mmCIF file with all atom_site columns, C-alpha atoms in Angstrom:
data_model
loop_
_atom_site.group_PDB
_atom_site.id
_atom_site.type_symbol
_atom_site.label_atom_id
_atom_site.label_alt_id
_atom_site.label_comp_id
_atom_site.label_asym_id
_atom_site.label_entity_id
_atom_site.label_seq_id
_atom_site.pdbx_PDB_ins_code
_atom_site.Cartn_x
_atom_site.Cartn_y
_atom_site.Cartn_z
_atom_site.occupancy
_atom_site.B_iso_or_equiv
_atom_site.pdbx_formal_charge
_atom_site.auth_seq_id
_atom_site.auth_comp_id
_atom_site.auth_asym_id
_atom_site.auth_atom_id
_atom_site.pdbx_PDB_model_num
ATOM 1  C CA . UNK A 1 1  ? -42.874 191.115 -33.136 1.00 61.00 ? 1  UNK A CA 1
ATOM 2  C CA . UNK A 1 2  ? -41.084 192.810 -35.750 1.00 87.00 ? 2  UNK A CA 1
ATOM 3  C CA . UNK A 1 3  ? -38.057 194.561 -34.834 1.00 91.00 ? 3  UNK A CA 1
ATOM 4  C CA . UNK A 1 4  ? -37.593 198.848 -34.955 1.00 96.00 ? 4  UNK A CA 1
ATOM 5  C CA . UNK A 1 5  ? -35.397 199.390 -38.408 1.00 97.00 ? 5  UNK A CA 1
ATOM 6  C CA . UNK A 1 6  ? -33.525 201.331 -35.772 1.00 98.00 ? 6  UNK A CA 1
ATOM 7  C CA . UNK A 1 7  ? -33.039 198.403 -33.565 1.00 98.00 ? 7  UNK A CA 1
ATOM 8  C CA . UNK A 1 8  ? -31.874 196.299 -35.905 1.00 97.00 ? 8  UNK A CA 1
ATOM 9  C CA . UNK A 1 9  ? -29.436 198.448 -37.334 1.00 98.00 ? 9  UNK A CA 1
ATOM 10 C CA . UNK A 1 10 ? -28.019 199.448 -34.111 1.00 98.00 ? 10 UNK A CA 1
ATOM 11 C CA . UNK A 1 11 ? -28.164 195.889 -33.076 1.00 97.00 ? 11 UNK A CA 1
ATOM 12 C CA . UNK A 1 12 ? -25.788 194.821 -36.847 1.00 97.00 ? 12 UNK A CA 1
ATOM 13 C CA . UNK A 1 13 ? -23.805 197.588 -35.728 1.00 97.00 ? 13 UNK A CA 1
ATOM 14 C CA . UNK A 1 14 ? -23.106 196.630 -32.190 1.00 97.00 ? 14 UNK A CA 1
ATOM 15 C CA . UNK A 1 15 ? -22.408 192.645 -33.432 1.00 96.00 ? 15 UNK A CA 1
ATOM 16 C CA . UNK A 1 16 ? -19.917 193.627 -35.313 1.00 96.00 ? 16 UNK A CA 1
ATOM 17 C CA . UNK A 1 17 ? -18.120 196.482 -33.631 1.00 96.00 ? 17 UNK A CA 1
ATOM 18 C CA . UNK A 1 18 ? -18.045 194.699 -29.540 1.00 93.00 ? 18 UNK A CA 1
ATOM 19 C CA . UNK A 1 19 ? -14.178 193.840 -30.270 1.00 92.00 ? 19 UNK A CA 1
ATOM 20 C CA . UNK A 1 20 ? -13.971 197.963 -30.671 1.00 93.00 ? 20 UNK A CA 1
ATOM 21 C CA . UNK A 1 21 ? -13.385 198.935 -26.908 1.00 91.00 ? 21 UNK A CA 1
ATOM 22 C CA . UNK A 1 22 ? -13.700 203.372 -28.111 1.00 94.00 ? 22 UNK A CA 1
ATOM 23 C CA . UNK A 1 23 ? -16.991 202.669 -29.086 1.00 95.00 ? 23 UNK A CA 1
ATOM 24 C CA . UNK A 1 24 ? -19.882 205.191 -28.091 1.00 95.00 ? 24 UNK A CA 1
ATOM 25 C CA . UNK A 1 25 ? -23.522 205.242 -28.144 1.00 96.00 ? 25 UNK A CA 1
ATOM 26 C CA . UNK A 1 26 ? -23.563 208.348 -30.203 1.00 97.00 ? 26 UNK A CA 1
ATOM 27 C CA . UNK A 1 27 ? -21.318 206.252 -32.814 1.00 97.00 ? 27 UNK A CA 1
ATOM 28 C CA . UNK A 1 28 ? -23.527 203.875 -32.582 1.00 97.00 ? 28 UNK A CA 1
ATOM 29 C CA . UNK A 1 29 ? -26.501 206.777 -32.907 1.00 98.00 ? 29 UNK A CA 1
ATOM 30 C CA . UNK A 1 30 ? -24.450 208.281 -36.018 1.00 98.00 ? 30 UNK A CA 1
ATOM 31 C CA . UNK A 1 31 ? -24.525 205.200 -37.985 1.00 97.00 ? 31 UNK A CA 1
ATOM 32 C CA . UNK A 1 32 ? -28.351 204.954 -37.455 1.00 97.00 ? 32 UNK A CA 1
ATOM 33 C CA . UNK A 1 33 ? -28.838 208.455 -38.327 1.00 98.00 ? 33 UNK A CA 1
ATOM 34 C CA . UNK A 1 34 ? -30.529 208.909 -34.303 1.00 98.00 ? 34 UNK A CA 1
ATOM 35 C CA . UNK A 1 35 ? -29.563 211.301 -31.646 1.00 98.00 ? 35 UNK A CA 1
ATOM 36 C CA . UNK A 1 36 ? -27.720 209.084 -28.731 1.00 97.00 ? 36 UNK A CA 1
ATOM 37 C CA . UNK A 1 37 ? -31.671 210.586 -26.207 1.00 98.00 ? 37 UNK A CA 1
ATOM 38 C CA . UNK A 1 38 ? -33.679 209.036 -29.492 1.00 98.00 ? 38 UNK A CA 1
ATOM 39 C CA . UNK A 1 39 ? -32.196 205.299 -29.673 1.00 98.00 ? 39 UNK A CA 1
ATOM 40 C CA . UNK A 1 40 ? -31.515 205.108 -25.523 1.00 97.00 ? 40 UNK A CA 1
ATOM 41 C CA . UNK A 1 41 ? -35.560 205.616 -25.379 1.00 97.00 ? 41 UNK A CA 1
ATOM 42 C CA . UNK A 1 42 ? -36.009 203.298 -28.633 1.00 97.00 ? 42 UNK A CA 1
ATOM 43 C CA . UNK A 1 43 ? -34.392 201.038 -26.908 1.00 97.00 ? 43 UNK A CA 1
ATOM 44 C CA . UNK A 1 44 ? -36.055 201.417 -23.248 1.00 97.00 ? 44 UNK A CA 1
ATOM 45 C CA . UNK A 1 45 ? -39.762 200.869 -24.642 1.00 96.00 ? 45 UNK A CA 1
ATOM 46 C CA . UNK A 1 46 ? -39.053 198.128 -27.166 1.00 95.00 ? 46 UNK A CA 1
ATOM 47 C CA . UNK A 1 47 ? -35.929 196.140 -25.165 1.00 96.00 ? 47 UNK A CA 1
ATOM 48 C CA . UNK A 1 48 ? -36.429 197.535 -21.834 1.00 96.00 ? 48 UNK A CA 1
ATOM 49 C CA . UNK A 1 49 ? -32.744 197.989 -22.048 1.00 96.00 ? 49 UNK A CA 1
ATOM 50 C CA . UNK A 1 50 ? -30.191 201.010 -22.513 1.00 96.00 ? 50 UNK A CA 1
ATOM 51 C CA . UNK A 1 51 ? -28.020 200.318 -25.548 1.00 96.00 ? 51 UNK A CA 1
ATOM 52 C CA . UNK A 1 52 ? -24.447 200.708 -23.799 1.00 95.00 ? 52 UNK A CA 1
ATOM 53 C CA . UNK A 1 53 ? -26.184 197.603 -21.670 1.00 97.00 ? 53 UNK A CA 1
ATOM 54 C CA . UNK A 1 54 ? -27.339 195.712 -24.678 1.00 97.00 ? 54 UNK A CA 1
ATOM 55 C CA . UNK A 1 55 ? -23.197 196.524 -25.993 1.00 96.00 ? 55 UNK A CA 1
ATOM 56 C CA . UNK A 1 56 ? -22.153 194.869 -22.895 1.00 96.00 ? 56 UNK A CA 1
ATOM 57 C CA . UNK A 1 57 ? -24.121 191.273 -22.764 1.00 96.00 ? 57 UNK A CA 1
ATOM 58 C CA . UNK A 1 58 ? -22.979 191.682 -26.171 1.00 96.00 ? 58 UNK A CA 1
ATOM 59 C CA . UNK A 1 59 ? -19.097 191.605 -24.673 1.00 94.00 ? 59 UNK A CA 1
ATOM 60 C CA . UNK A 1 60 ? -20.039 189.313 -22.770 1.00 94.00 ? 60 UNK A CA 1
ATOM 61 C CA . UNK A 1 61 ? -22.483 187.041 -24.524 1.00 94.00 ? 61 UNK A CA 1
ATOM 62 C CA . UNK A 1 62 ? -18.836 187.191 -27.515 1.00 92.00 ? 62 UNK A CA 1
ATOM 63 C CA . UNK A 1 63 ? -16.462 186.939 -24.296 1.00 91.00 ? 63 UNK A CA 1
ATOM 64 C CA . UNK A 1 64 ? -18.397 183.761 -23.178 1.00 91.00 ? 64 UNK A CA 1
ATOM 65 C CA . UNK A 1 65 ? -18.308 181.645 -26.773 1.00 90.00 ? 65 UNK A CA 1
ATOM 66 C CA . UNK A 1 66 ? -14.726 182.488 -26.957 1.00 87.00 ? 66 UNK A CA 1
ATOM 67 C CA . UNK A 1 67 ? -13.927 180.811 -23.831 1.00 88.00 ? 67 UNK A CA 1
ATOM 68 C CA . UNK A 1 68 ? -16.289 177.920 -24.837 1.00 84.00 ? 68 UNK A CA 1
ATOM 69 C CA . UNK A 1 69 ? -14.752 177.481 -28.261 1.00 81.00 ? 69 UNK A CA 1
ATOM 70 C CA . UNK A 1 70 ? -10.669 177.685 -26.273 1.00 79.00 ? 70 UNK A CA 1
ATOM 71 C CA . UNK A 1 71 ? -12.406 174.622 -24.328 1.00 72.00 ? 71 UNK A CA 1
ATOM 72 C CA . UNK A 1 72 ? -13.045 172.030 -26.956 1.00 72.00 ? 72 UNK A CA 1
ATOM 73 C CA . UNK A 1 73 ? -9.976  172.752 -28.834 1.00 70.00 ? 73 UNK A CA 1
ATOM 74 C CA . UNK A 1 74 ? -7.801  171.805 -25.694 1.00 65.00 ? 74 UNK A CA 1
ATOM 75 C CA . UNK A 1 75 ? -10.247 168.419 -24.381 1.00 62.00 ? 75 UNK A CA 1
ATOM 76 C CA . UNK A 1 76 ? -10.045 167.869 -28.627 1.00 60.00 ? 76 UNK A CA 1
ATOM 77 C CA . UNK A 1 77 ? -6.139  168.455 -28.764 1.00 54.00 ? 77 UNK A CA 1
ATOM 78 C CA . UNK A 1 78 ? -6.521  165.433 -25.581 1.00 54.00 ? 78 UNK A CA 1
ATOM 79 C CA . UNK A 1 79 ? -8.859  163.651 -26.960 1.00 53.00 ? 79 UNK A CA 1
ATOM 80 C CA . UNK A 1 80 ? -7.758  160.397 -28.996 1.00 54.00 ? 80 UNK A CA 1
ATOM 81 C CA . UNK A 1 81 ? -8.292  160.006 -32.670 1.00 56.00 ? 81 UNK A CA 1
ATOM 82 C CA . UNK A 1 82 ? -11.206 157.363 -32.898 1.00 57.00 ? 82 UNK A CA 1
ATOM 83 C CA . UNK A 1 83 ? -10.093 153.974 -34.670 1.00 52.00 ? 83 UNK A CA 1
#
């Protein structure tokens, strides 16, 4: 099940730029050289998701990862070294 090249490019762009709060779906579409409407149709057809919802999921996953990473660092900071 190969991913559509436009979706692949959009996902790469979203993953690289998710922290930019000003990113718009038009920005994503422009990077993929397609219209925003076409991008939405592709996402709906292939992923049953809107590009905006996918960007939100990417942001949530990265936030979750950063929280878990912070907890891990705190725990390892208080764990005595092995002797």
